[in-house]
Short mmCIF file of C-alpha atoms in Angstrom, two decimals:
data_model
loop_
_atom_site.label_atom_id
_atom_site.label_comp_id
_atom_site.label_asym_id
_atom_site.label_seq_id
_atom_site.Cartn_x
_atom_site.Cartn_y
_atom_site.Cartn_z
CA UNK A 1 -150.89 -1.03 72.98
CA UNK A 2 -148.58 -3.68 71.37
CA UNK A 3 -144.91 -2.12 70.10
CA UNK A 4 -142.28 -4.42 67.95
CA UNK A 5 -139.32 -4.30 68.13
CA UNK A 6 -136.96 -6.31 65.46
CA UNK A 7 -133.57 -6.58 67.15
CA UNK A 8 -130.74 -7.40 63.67
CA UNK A 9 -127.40 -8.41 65.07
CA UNK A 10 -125.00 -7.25 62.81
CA UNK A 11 -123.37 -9.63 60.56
CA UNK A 12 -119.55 -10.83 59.81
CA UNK A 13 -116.95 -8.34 60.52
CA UNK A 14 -113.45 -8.52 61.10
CA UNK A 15 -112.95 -7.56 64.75
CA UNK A 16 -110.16 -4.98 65.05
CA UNK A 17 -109.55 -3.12 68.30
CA UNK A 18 -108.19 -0.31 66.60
CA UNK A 19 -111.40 -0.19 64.09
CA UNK A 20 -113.35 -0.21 67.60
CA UNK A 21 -111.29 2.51 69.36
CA UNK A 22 -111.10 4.74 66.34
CA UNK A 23 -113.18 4.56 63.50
CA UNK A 24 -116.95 3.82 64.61
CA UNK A 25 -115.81 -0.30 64.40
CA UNK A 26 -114.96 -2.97 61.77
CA UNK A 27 -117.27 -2.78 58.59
CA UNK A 28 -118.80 -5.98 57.25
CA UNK A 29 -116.97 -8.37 55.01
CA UNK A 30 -118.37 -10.25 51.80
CA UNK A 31 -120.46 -12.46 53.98
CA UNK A 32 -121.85 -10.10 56.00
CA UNK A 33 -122.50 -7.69 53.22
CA UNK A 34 -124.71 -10.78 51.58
CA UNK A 35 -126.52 -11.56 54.62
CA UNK A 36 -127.46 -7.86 55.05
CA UNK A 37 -129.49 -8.39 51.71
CA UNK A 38 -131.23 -11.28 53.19
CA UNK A 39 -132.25 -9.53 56.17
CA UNK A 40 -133.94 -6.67 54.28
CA UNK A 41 -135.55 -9.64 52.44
CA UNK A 42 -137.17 -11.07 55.47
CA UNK A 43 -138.45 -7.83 56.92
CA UNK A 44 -139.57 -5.89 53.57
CA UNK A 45 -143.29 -7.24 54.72
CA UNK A 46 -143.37 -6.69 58.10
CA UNK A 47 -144.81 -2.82 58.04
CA UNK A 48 -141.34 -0.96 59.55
CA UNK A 49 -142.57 2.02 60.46
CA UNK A 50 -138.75 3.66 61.96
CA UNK A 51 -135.34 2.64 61.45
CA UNK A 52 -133.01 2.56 64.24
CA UNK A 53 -128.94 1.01 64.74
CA UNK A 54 -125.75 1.13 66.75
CA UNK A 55 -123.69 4.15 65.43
CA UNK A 56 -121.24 1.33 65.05
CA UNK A 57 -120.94 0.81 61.09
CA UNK A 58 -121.51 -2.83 61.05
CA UNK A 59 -124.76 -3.08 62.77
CA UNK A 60 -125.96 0.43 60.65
CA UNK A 61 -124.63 -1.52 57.45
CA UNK A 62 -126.57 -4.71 58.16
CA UNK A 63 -130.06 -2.63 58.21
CA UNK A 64 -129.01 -0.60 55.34
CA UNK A 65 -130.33 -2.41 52.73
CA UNK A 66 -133.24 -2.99 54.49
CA UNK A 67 -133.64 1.08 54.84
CA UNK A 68 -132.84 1.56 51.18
CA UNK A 69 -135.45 -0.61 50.34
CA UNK A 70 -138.27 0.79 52.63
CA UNK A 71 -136.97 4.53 51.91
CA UNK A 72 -136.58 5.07 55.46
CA UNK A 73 -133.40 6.67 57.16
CA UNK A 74 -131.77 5.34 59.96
CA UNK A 75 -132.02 6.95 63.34
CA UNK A 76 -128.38 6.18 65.07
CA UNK A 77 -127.73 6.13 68.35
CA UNK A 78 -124.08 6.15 70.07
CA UNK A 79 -125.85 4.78 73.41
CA UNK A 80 -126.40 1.43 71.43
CA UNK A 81 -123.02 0.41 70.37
CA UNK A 82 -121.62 -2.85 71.86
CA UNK A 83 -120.65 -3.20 75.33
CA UNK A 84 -116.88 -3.62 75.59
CA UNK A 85 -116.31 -6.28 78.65
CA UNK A 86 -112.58 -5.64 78.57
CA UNK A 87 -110.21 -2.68 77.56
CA UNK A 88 -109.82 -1.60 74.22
CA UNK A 89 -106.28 -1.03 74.50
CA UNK A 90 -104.77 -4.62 74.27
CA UNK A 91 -106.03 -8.11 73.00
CA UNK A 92 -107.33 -10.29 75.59
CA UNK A 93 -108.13 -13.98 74.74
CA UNK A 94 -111.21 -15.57 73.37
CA UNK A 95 -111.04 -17.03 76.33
CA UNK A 96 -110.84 -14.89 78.81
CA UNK A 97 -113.28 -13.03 77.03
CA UNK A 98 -116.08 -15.86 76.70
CA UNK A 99 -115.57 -16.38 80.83
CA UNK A 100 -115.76 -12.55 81.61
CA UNK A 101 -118.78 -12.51 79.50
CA UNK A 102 -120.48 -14.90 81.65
CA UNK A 103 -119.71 -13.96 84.41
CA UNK A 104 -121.33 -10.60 83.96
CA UNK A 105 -124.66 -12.07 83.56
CA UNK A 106 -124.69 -13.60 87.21
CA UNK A 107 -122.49 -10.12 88.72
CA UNK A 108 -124.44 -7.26 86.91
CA UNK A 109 -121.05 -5.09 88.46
CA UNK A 110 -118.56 -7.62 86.62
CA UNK A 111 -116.49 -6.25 84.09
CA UNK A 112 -112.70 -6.96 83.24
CA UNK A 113 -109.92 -3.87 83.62
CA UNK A 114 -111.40 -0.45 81.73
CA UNK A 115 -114.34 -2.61 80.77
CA UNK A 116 -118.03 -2.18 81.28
CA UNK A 117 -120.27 -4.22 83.35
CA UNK A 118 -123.71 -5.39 82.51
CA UNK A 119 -125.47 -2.80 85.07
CA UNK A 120 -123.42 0.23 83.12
CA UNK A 121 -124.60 -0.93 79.58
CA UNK A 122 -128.17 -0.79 81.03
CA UNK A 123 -127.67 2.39 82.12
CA UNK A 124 -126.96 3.69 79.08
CA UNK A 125 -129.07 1.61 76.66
CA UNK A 126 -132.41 1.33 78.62
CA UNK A 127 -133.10 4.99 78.39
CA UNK A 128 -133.12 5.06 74.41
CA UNK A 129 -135.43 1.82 74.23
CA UNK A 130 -137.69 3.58 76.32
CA UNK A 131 -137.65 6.16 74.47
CA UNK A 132 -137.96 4.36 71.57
CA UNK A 133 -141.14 2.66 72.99
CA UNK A 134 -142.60 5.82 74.45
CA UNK A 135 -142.18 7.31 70.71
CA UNK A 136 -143.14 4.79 68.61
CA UNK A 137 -145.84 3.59 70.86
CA UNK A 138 -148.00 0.50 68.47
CA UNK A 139 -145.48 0.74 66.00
CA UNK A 140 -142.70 -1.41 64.39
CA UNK A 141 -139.20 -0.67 64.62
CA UNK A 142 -135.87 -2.35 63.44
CA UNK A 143 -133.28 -1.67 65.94
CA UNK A 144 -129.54 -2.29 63.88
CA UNK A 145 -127.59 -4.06 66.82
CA UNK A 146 -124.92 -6.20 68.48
CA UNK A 147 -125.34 -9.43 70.22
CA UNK A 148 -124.09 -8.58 74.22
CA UNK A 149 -125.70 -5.50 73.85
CA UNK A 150 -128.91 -6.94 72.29
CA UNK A 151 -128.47 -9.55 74.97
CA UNK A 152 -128.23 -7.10 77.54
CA UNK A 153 -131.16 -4.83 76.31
CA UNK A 154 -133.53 -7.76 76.69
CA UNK A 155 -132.01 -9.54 79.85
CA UNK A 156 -133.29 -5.72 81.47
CA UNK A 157 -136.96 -6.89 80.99
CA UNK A 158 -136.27 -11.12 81.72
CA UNK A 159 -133.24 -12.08 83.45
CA UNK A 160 -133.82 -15.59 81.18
CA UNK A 161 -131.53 -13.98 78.12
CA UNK A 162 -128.38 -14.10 79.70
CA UNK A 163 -125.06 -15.69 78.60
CA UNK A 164 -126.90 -18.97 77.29
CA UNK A 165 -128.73 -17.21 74.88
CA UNK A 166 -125.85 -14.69 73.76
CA UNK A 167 -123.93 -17.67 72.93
CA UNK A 168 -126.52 -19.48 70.97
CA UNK A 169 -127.23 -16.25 68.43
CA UNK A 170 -125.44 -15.75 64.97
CA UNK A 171 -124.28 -13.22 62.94
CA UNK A 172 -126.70 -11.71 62.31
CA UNK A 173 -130.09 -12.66 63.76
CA UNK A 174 -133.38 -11.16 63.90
CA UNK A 175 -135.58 -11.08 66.59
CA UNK A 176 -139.31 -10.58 67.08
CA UNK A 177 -139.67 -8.72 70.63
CA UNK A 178 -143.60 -7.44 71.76
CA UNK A 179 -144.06 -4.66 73.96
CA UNK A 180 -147.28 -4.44 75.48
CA UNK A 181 -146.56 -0.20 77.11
CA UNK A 182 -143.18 -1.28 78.60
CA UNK A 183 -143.95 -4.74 79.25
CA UNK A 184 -141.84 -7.26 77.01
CA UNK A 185 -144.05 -9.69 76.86
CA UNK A 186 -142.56 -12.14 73.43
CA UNK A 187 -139.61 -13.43 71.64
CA UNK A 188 -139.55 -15.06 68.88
CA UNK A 189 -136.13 -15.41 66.76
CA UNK A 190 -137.00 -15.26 62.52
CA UNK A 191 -132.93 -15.78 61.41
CA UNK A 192 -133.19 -19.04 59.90
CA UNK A 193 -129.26 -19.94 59.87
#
């Protein structure tokens, strides 16, 4: 039995590690806010049957609208929020950052100081998506999310989305993912940038 899955990255919002620590992360800005809209636009048709997001604010505000629309409330999950590669503690460099990134898509174990690696994100993600599939078995959910998470979430089923494809998504995107039981078997991306 075919499940969807719409994976929305969240859109613009002004990083802040203290946001991140503290506060449930950085909320979205103008931008963001306007390309929320548009998201609930392109998925108003597509028969959502559940609503689900990173407790994170800016990946719960970029389905919001979309949730408003559809009267649906949205199911949060703490286990989704965005992997941090590095500490939260200091600032490390774009950088350093990109590099650590990829390197945790060839060394599942990578991570940089206080950091988690690819392998512990799984851990903690993969059990809600199967939930999520085992619940809402044949039916279509929006999943409110980040993009090395996202990225991480589907590189679990097809080691193909790896650091390559997290570097080629935007804030946000939107994409199509078919289940067939467990079974990921297509992506398609509907964000038109």
């Amino acid at each position: 039995m075919k499940t969807t899955i719409y994976f929305v990255r969240h859109g613009i919002a002004p990083f802040s590690l203290e946001q991140e620590k503290t506060s449930g992360g950085a909320r979205l800005n103008e931008q963001g806010q306007a390309d929320a809209q548009r998201v609930a636009t392109l998925l108003e048709d597509k028969r959502i049957d559940v609503i689900v997001s990173s407790s994170h604010h800016r990946a719960r505000e970029t389905v919001l609208p979309l949730a408003e629309l559809l009267h649906k409330d949205i199911i949060l999950y703490n286990e989704l929020i965005e992997r941090p590669i590095a500490t939260l503690n200091e600032a490390i460099s774009e950088e350093e950052l990109i590099k650590a990134i990829e390197r945790s898509f060839t060394d599942k174990d990578y991570c940089m100081p206080e950091g988690e690696t690819t392998r512990q994100a799984q851990e903690r993600a993969m059990p809600v998506i199967f939930k999520l599939l085992s619940d809402y078995q044949g039916k279509r959910m929006v999943i409110g999310t980040h993009g090395n998470i996202m990225t991480i979430i589907m590189n679990y089923f097809d080691s193909n989305y790896g650091f390559n494809f997290w570097q080629q998504t935007s804030k946000p995107d939107i994409y199509e993912v078919e289940f067939e039981d467990k079974q990921l078997i297509s992506v398609q991306r509907l964000w038109d940038c």
